[in-house]
Tab-separated table of C-alpha atoms in Angstrom:
chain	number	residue	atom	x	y	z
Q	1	UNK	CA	103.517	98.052	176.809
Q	2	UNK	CA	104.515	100.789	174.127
Q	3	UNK	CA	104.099	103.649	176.565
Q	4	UNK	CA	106.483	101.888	178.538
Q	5	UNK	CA	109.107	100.906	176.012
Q	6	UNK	CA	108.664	105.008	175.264
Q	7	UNK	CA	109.571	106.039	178.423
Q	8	UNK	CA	112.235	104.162	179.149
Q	9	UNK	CA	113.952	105.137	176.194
Q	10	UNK	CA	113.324	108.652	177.023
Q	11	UNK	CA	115.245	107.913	180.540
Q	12	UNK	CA	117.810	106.018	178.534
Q	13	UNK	CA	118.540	109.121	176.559
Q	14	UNK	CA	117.822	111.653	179.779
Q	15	UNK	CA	120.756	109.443	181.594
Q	16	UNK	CA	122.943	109.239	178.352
Q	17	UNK	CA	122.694	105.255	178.172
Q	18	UNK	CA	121.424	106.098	174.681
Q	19	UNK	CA	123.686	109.265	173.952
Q	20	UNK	CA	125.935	109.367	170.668
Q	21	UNK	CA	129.748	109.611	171.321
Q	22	UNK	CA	131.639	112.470	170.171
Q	23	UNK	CA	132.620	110.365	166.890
Q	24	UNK	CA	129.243	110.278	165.848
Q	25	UNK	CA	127.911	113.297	166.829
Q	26	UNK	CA	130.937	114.853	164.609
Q	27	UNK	CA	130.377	112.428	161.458
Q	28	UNK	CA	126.852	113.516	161.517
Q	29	UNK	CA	127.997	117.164	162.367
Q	30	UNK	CA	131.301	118.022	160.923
Q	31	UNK	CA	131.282	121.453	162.504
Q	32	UNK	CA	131.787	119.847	165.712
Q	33	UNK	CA	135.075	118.912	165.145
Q	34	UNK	CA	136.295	122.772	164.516
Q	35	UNK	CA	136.134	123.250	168.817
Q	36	UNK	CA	136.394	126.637	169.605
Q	37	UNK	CA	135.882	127.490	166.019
Q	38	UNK	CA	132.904	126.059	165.643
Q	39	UNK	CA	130.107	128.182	164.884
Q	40	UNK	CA	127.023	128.655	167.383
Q	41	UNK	CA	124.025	126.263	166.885
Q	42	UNK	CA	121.506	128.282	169.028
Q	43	UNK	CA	119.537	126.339	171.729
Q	44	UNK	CA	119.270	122.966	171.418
Q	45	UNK	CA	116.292	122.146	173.654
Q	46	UNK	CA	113.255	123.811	175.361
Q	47	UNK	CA	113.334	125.001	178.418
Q	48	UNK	CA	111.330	124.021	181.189
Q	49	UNK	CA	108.516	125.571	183.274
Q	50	UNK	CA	109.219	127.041	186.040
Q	51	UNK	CA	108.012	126.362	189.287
Q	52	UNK	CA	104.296	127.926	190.073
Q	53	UNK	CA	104.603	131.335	190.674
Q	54	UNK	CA	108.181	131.872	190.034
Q	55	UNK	CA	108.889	134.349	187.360
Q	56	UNK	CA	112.226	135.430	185.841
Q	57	UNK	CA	113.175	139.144	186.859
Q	58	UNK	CA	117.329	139.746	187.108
Q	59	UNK	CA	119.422	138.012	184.003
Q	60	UNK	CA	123.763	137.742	184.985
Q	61	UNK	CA	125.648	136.982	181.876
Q	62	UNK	CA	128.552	136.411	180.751
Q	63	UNK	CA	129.630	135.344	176.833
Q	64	UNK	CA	132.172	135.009	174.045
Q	65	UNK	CA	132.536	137.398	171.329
Q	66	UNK	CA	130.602	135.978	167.852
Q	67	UNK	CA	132.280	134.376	164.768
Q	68	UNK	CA	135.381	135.493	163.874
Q	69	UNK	CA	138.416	135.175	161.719
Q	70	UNK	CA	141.469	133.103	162.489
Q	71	UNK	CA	143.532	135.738	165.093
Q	72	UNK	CA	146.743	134.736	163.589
Q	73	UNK	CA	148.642	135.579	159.890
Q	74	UNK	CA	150.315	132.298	160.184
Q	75	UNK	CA	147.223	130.052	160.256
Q	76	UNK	CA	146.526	131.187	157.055
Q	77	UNK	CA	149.990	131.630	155.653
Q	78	UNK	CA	151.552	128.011	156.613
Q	79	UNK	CA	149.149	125.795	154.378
Q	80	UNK	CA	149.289	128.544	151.809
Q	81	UNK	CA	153.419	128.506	151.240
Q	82	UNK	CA	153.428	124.917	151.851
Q	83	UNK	CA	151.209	124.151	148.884
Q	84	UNK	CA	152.303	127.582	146.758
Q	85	UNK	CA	155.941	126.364	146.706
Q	86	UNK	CA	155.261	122.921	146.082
Q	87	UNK	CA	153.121	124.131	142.691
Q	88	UNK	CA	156.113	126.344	141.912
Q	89	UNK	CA	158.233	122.872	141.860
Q	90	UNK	CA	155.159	120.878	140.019
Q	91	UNK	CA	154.667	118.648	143.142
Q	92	UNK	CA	151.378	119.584	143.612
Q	93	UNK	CA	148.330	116.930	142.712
Q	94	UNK	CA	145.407	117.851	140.950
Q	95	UNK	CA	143.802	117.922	143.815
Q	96	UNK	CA	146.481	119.810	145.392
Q	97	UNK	CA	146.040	122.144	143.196
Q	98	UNK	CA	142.429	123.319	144.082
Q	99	UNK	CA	143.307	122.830	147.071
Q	100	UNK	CA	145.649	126.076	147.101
Q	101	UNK	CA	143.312	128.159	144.711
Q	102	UNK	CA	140.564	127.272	147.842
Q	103	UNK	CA	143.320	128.796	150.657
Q	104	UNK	CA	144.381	131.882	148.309
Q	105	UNK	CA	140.297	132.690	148.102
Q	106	UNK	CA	140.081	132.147	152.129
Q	107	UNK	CA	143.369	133.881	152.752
Q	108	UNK	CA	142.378	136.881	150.940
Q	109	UNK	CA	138.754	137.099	152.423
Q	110	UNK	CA	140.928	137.416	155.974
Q	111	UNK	CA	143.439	140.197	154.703
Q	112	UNK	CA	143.976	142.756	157.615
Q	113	UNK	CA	141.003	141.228	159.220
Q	114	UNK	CA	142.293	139.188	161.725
Q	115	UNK	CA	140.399	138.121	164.584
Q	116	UNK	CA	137.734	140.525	163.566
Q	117	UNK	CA	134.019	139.722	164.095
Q	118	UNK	CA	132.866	138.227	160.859
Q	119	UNK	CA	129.366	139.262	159.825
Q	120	UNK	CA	127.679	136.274	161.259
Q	121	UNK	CA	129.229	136.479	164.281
Q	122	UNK	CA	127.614	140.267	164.474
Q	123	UNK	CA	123.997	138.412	164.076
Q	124	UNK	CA	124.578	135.398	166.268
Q	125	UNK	CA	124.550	138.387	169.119
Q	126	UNK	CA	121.670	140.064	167.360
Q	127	UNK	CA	119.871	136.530	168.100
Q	128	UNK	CA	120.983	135.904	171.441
Q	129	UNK	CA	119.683	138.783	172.433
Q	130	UNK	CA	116.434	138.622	170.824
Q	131	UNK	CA	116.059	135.176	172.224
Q	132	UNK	CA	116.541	136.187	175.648
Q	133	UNK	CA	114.032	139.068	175.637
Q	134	UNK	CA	111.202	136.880	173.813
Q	135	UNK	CA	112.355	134.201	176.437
Q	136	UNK	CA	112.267	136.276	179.827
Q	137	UNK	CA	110.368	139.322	178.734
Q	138	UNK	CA	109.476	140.267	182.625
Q	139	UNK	CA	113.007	141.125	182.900
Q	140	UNK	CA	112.988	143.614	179.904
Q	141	UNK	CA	109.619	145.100	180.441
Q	142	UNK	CA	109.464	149.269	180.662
Q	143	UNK	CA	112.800	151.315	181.490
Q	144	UNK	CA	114.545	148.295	183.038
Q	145	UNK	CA	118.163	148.619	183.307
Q	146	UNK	CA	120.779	146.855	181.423
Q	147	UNK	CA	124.522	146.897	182.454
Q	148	UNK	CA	126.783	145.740	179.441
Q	149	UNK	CA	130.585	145.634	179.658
Q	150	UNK	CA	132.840	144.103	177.284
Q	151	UNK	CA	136.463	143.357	176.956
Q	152	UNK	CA	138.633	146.012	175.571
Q	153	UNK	CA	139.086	143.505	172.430
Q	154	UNK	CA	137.204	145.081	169.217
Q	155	UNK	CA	135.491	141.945	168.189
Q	156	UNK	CA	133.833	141.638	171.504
Q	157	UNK	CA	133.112	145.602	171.780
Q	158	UNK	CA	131.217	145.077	168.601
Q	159	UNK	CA	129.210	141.670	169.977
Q	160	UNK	CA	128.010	143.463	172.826
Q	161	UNK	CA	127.173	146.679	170.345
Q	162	UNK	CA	125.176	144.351	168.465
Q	163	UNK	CA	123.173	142.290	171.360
Q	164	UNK	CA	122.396	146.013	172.945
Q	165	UNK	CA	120.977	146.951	169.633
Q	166	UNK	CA	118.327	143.805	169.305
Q	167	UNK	CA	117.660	145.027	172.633
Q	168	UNK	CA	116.694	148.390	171.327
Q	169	UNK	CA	114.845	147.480	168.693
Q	170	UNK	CA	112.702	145.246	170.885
Q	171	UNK	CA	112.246	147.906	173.666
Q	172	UNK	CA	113.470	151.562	173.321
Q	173	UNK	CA	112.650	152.179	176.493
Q	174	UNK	CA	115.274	149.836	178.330
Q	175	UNK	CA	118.258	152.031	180.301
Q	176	UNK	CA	121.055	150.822	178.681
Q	177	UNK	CA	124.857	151.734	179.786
Q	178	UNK	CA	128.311	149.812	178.142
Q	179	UNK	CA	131.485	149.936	178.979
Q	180	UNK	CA	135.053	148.698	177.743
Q	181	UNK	CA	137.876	149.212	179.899
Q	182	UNK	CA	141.154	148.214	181.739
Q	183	UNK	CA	139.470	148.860	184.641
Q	184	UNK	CA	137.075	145.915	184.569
Q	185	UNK	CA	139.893	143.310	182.902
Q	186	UNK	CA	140.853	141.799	186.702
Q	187	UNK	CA	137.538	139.697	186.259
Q	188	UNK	CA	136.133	140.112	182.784
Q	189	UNK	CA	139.707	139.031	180.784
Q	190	UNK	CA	142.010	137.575	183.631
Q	191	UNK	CA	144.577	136.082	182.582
Q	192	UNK	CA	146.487	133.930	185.156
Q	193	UNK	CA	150.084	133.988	184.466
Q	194	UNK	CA	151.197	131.074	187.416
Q	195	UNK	CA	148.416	128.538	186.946
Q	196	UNK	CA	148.985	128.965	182.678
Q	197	UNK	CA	152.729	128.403	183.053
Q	198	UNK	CA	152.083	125.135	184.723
Q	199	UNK	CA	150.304	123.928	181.244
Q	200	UNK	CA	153.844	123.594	179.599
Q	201	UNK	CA	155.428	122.208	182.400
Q	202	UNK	CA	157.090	118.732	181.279
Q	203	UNK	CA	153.923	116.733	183.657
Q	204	UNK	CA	151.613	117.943	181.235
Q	205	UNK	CA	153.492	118.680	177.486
Q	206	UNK	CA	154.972	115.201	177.518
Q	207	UNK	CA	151.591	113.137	178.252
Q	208	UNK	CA	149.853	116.179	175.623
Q	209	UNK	CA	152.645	115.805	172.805
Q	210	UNK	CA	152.644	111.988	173.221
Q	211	UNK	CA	148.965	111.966	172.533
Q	212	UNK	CA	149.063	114.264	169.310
Q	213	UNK	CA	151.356	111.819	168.090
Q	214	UNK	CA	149.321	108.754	168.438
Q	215	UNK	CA	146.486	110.724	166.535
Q	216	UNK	CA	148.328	112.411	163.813
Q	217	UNK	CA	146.971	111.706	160.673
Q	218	UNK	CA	148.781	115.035	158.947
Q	219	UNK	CA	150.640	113.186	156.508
Q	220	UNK	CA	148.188	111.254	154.961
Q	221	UNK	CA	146.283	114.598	154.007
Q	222	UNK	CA	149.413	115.915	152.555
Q	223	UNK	CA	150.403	113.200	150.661
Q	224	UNK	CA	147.405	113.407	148.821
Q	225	UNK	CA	148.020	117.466	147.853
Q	226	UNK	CA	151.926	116.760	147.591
Q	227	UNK	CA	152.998	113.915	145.045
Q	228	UNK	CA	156.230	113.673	146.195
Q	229	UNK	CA	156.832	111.974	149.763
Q	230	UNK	CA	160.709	112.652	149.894
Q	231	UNK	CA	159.568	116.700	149.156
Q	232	UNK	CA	157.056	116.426	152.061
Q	233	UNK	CA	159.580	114.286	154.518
Q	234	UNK	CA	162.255	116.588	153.852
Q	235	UNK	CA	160.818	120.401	153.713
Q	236	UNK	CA	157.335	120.208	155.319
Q	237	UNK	CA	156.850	120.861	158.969
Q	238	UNK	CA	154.080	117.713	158.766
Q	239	UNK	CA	153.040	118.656	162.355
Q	240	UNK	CA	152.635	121.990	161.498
Q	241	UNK	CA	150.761	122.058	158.423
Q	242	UNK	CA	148.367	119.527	159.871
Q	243	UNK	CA	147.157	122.208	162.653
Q	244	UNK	CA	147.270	125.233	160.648
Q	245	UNK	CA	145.530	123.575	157.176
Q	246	UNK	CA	142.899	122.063	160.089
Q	247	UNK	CA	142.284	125.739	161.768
Q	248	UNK	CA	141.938	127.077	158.384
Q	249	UNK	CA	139.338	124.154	157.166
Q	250	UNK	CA	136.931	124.427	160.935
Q	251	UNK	CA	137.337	128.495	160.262
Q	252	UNK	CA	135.393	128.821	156.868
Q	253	UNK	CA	131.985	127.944	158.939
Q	254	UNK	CA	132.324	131.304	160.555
Q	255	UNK	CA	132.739	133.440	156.911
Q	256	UNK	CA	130.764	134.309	154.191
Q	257	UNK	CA	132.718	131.640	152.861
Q	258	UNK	CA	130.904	129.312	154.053
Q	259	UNK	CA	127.907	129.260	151.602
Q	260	UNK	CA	130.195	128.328	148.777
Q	261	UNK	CA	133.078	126.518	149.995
Q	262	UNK	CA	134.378	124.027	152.034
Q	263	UNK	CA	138.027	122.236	152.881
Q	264	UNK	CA	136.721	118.995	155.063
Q	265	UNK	CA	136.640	117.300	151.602
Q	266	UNK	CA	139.810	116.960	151.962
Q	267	UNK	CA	139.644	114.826	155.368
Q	268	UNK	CA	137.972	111.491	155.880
Q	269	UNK	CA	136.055	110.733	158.924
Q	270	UNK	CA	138.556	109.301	160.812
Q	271	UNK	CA	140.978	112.455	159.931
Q	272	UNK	CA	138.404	114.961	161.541
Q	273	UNK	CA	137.747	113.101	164.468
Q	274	UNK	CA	141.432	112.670	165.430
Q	275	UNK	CA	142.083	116.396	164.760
Q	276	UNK	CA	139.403	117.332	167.355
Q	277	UNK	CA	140.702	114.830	169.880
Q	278	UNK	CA	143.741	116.378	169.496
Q	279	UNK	CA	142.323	120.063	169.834
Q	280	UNK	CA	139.840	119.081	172.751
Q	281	UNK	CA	142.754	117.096	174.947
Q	282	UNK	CA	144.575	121.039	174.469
Q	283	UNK	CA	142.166	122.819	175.725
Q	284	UNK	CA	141.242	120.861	178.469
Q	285	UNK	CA	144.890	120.340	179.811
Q	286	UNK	CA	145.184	124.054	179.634
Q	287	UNK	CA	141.409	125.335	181.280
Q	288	UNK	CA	139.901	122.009	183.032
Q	289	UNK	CA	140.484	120.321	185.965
Q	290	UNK	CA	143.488	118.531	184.437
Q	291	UNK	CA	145.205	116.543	187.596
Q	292	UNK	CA	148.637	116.592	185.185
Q	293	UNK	CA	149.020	120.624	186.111
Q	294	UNK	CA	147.972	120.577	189.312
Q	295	UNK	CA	144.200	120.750	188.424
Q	296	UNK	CA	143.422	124.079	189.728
Q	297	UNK	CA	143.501	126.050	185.888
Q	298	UNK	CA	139.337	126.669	186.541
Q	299	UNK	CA	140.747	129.174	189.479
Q	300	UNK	CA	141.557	131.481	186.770
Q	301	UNK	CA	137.829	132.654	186.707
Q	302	UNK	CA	137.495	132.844	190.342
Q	303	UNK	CA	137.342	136.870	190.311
Q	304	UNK	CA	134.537	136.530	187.613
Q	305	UNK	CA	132.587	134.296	189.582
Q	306	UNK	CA	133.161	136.328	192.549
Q	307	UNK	CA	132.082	139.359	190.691
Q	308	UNK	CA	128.730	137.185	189.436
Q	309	UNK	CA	128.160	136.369	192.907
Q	310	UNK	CA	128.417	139.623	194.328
Q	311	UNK	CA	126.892	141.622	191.641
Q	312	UNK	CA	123.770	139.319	191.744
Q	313	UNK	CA	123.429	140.030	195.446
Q	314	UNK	CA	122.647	143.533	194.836
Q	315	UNK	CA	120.876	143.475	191.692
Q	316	UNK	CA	118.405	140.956	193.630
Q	317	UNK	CA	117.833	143.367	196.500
Q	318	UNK	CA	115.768	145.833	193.589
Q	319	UNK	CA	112.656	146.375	192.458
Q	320	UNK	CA	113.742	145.925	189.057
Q	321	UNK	CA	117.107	145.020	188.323
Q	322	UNK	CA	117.395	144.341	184.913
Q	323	UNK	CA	119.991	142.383	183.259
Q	324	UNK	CA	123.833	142.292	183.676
Q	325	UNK	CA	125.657	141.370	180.344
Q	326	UNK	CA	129.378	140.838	180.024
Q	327	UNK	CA	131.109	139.739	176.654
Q	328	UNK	CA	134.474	138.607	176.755
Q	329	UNK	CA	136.054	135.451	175.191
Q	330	UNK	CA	136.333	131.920	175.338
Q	331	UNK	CA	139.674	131.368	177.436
Q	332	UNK	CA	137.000	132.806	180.398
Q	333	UNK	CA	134.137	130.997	179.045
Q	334	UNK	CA	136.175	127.535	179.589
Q	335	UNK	CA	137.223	127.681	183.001
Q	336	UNK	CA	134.214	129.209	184.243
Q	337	UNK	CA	132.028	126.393	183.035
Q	338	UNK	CA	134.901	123.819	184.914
Q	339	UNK	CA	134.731	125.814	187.654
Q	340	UNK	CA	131.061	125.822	188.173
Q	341	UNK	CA	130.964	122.221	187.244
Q	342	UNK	CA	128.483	123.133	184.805
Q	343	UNK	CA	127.179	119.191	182.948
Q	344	UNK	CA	129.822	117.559	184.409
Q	345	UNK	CA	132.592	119.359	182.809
Q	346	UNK	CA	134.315	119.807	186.502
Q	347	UNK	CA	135.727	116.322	186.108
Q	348	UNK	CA	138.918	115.503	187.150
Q	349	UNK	CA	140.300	113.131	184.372
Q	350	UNK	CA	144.174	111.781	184.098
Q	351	UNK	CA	144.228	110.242	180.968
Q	352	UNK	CA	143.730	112.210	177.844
Q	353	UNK	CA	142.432	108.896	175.929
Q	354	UNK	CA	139.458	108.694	178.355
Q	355	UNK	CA	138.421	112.387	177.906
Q	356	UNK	CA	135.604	111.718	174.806
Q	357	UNK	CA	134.373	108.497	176.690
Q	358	UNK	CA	133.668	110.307	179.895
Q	359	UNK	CA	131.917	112.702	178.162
Q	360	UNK	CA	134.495	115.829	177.889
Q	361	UNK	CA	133.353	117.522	174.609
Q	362	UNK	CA	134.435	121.038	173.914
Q	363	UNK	CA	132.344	121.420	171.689
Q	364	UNK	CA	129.480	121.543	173.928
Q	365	UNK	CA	130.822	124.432	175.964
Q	366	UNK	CA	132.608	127.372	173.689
Q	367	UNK	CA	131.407	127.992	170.403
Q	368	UNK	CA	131.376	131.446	168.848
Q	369	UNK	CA	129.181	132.974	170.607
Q	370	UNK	CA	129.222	131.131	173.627
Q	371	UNK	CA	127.461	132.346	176.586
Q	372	UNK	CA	126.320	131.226	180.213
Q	373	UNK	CA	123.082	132.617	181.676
Q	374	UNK	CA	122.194	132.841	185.132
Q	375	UNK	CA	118.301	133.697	185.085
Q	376	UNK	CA	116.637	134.389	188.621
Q	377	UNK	CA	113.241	133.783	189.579
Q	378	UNK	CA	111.130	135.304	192.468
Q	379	UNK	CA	106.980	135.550	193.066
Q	380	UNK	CA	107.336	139.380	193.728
Q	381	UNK	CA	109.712	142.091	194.487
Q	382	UNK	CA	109.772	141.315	198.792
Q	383	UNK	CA	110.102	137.342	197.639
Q	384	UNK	CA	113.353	136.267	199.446
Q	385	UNK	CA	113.412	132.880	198.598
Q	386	UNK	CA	115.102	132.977	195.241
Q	387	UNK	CA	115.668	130.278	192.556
Q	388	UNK	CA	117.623	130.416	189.407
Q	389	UNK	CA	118.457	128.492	186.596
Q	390	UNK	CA	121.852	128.321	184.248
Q	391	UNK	CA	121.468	127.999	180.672
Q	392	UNK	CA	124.990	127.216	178.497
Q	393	UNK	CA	124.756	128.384	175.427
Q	394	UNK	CA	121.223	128.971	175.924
Q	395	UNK	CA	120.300	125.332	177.170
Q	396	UNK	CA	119.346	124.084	180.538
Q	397	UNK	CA	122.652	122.886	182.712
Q	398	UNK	CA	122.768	120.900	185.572
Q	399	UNK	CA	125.491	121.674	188.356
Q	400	UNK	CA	126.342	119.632	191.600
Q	401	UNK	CA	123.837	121.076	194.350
Q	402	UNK	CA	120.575	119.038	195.669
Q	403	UNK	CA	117.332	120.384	194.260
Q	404	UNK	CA	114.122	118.915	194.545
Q	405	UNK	CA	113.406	120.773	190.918
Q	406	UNK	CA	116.241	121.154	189.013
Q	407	UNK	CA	117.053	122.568	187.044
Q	408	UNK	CA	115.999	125.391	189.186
Q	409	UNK	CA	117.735	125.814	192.009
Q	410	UNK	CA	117.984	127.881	195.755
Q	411	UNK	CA	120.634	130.972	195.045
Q	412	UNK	CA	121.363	130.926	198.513
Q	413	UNK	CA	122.253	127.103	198.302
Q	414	UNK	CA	124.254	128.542	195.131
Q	415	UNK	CA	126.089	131.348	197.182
Q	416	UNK	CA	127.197	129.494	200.391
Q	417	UNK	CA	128.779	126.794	198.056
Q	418	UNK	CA	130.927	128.948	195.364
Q	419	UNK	CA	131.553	131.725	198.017
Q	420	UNK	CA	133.033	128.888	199.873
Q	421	UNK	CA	135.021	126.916	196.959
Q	422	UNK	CA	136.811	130.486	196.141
Q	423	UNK	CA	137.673	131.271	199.550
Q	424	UNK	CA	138.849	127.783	200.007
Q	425	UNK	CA	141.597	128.871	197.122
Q	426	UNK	CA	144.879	129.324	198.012
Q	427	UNK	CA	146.616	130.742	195.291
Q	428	UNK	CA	150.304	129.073	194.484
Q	429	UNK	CA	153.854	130.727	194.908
Q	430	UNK	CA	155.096	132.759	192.444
């Protein structure tokens, strides 16, 4: 009877029956809630076997840049003022006033170093890296080759430095070239100027803006910095300081800061969790499937996944291809993962208020750090029949194509379905 009752709850928590919701998972987690500011976790889960005689010989990647500072002066410079000229007018609580002696320590850490990789965000690429040549050391062994290119963006120029290091260090024989330039930006940074313009268009701001205002919860934390609520009514952009004092609080996590310092203290549960719903609503109306813009933002990537496609074709055609590793940013990241309908995260979903319950969590896909792995497996060099797996953030993912033994699947199954969903694209009038 007990070995029964066991595995059934292990099904119940394989088919998410048992699964936490994102409220939980972030009261036990706070991090969570910081979305693309959160800092990576590493792999969550062991990978399985693969099939008999299958062994892993080609590695496509593509991943974020580390942890970094907040890319903008006013992030840090809203809360700041806010609270500085309140203690210049003696408005500020006791609290209050740590408060701004916390932001003045955090604003100076990021003086003229913004959006720079921090230093852990230099060894979460170190670790990657390690952990994919201890994982899949056939497709490191001797003078394989490794193809790096990165984004013309320092912080990611610096990621990739670092991961190509590890490498080094772990074989010096490996044939290692990197590259960062405009050249490569159509598919490694592509921006998409006519699908992103739909994401302020009035179908999709007013049901986004409507939202944020039924979770705002701003006020509360400043009324307990500010004593006065005629001061905060009258000269505080509420709305304002809630996102920037938030951005500033999930950002410490990626600093040296972090060992001695925190600002969710400030925040009760309820606080956090609303500020993430807020955040992860954002990002998917602007990089999901979101029917309000016309659903088609995960398009953005299609020359990425095109180049993935294509590149893996003829890397797979070698004796020993190597690896291909690409490091770029989460705005690619994102829509890639949508597009490839990578755990589910290809679902089409109207209602922002339904997008936790159905299981649409950022902060599953785009850490610091993020990466998706495509890791091929053949039983020798003339094997045509290849299988693959995709690991998100180094974790087994599932994605919509029949397989007997999943999460490996049949590349050419892979192929004939993408090829065909990007051809199928047509892209909209300027």
């Amino acid at each position: 009877m007990r070995r029964v009752t066991v595995f059934f709850l292990l099904a119940c928590f394989a088919s998410g029956v048992l699964a936490q919701s994102a409220r939980e998972e972030i009261k036990r987690n706070v991090h969570l809630s910081a979305s693309n500011l959160m800092a990576y976790r590493g792999p969550q889960n062991r990978l399985t076997p693969a099939p008999v005689g299958m062994k892993p010989f080609y590695i496509s990647h593509y991943g974020r840049h580390g942890s970094r500072y907040l890319a903008n002066a006013y992030e840090y410079d809203y809360p700041y003022n806010v609270l500085r000229r309140a203690d210049s007018l003696r408005l500020l609580t006791p609290l209050g006033r740590t408060v701004l002696e916390r932001l003045a320590t955090i604003r100076q850490d990021a003086h003229l170093r913004l959006g720079e990789l921090t230093p852990l965000g230099a060894r979460q690429h170190r670790q990657i890296a390690e952990r994919m040549y201890q994982r899949f050391p056939e497709v490191f062994q001797g003078d394989a080759p490794v193809d790096a290119k990165s984004t013309v963006v320092i912080r990611c120029i610096l990621s990739m430095e670092n991961a190509l290091q590890q490498l080094l260090v772990l074989n010096p024989k490996l044939r290692i070239t990197h590259d960062a330039s405009q050249h490569d930006m159509y598919y490694m940074n592509q921006g998409d100027p006519v699908l992103w313009a739909r994401n302020t268009a009035p179908e999709v701001a007013g049901p986004y803006m409507a939202f944020c205002q039924r979770h705002d919860r701003s006020k509360a934390v400043l009324q307990r910095l500010i004593s006065d609520e005629q001061y905060i009514d009258q000269w505080v952009n509420v709305q304002r300081f809630g996102y920037t004092f938030f951005k500033v609080a999930s950002s410490i996590q990626n600093t040296e800061l972090r060992q001695r310092m925190t600002l969710y203290d400030i925040f009760t549960d309820e606080e956090i969790y609303e500020n993430w719903l807020k955040e992860n609503a954002r990002f998917y109306g602007c990089f999901g499937f979101c029917p309000l813009n016309g659903g088609q933002q995960p398009f953005s990537q299609r020359n990425l996944l095109r180049r993935i496609i294509l590149e893996a074709d003829s890397c797979i055609r070698l004796e020993k291809p190597g690896a291909s590793l690409r490091f770029g940013h989460e705005t690619m990241v994102l829509p890639l993962v949508c597009l490839l309908d990578l755990n589910n995260f290809g679902q089409t979903i109207g209602d922002f208020e339904q997008l936790a319950e159905k299981g649409w969590r950022n902060y599953r896909i785009f850490p610091m750090a993020a990466n998706i792995q495509f890791v091929f497996y053949r039983r020798h060099a003339q094997d045509k029949d290849i299988l693959f797996k995709v690991l998100l953030n180094e974790d087994e993912a599932t994605l919509p194509l029949p397989s007997g033994m999943a999460p490996y699947y049949r590349w050419q199954d892979f192929r004939e379905r993408y090829l065909a969903l990007l051809d199928s694209y047509v892209e909209p009038a300027r």
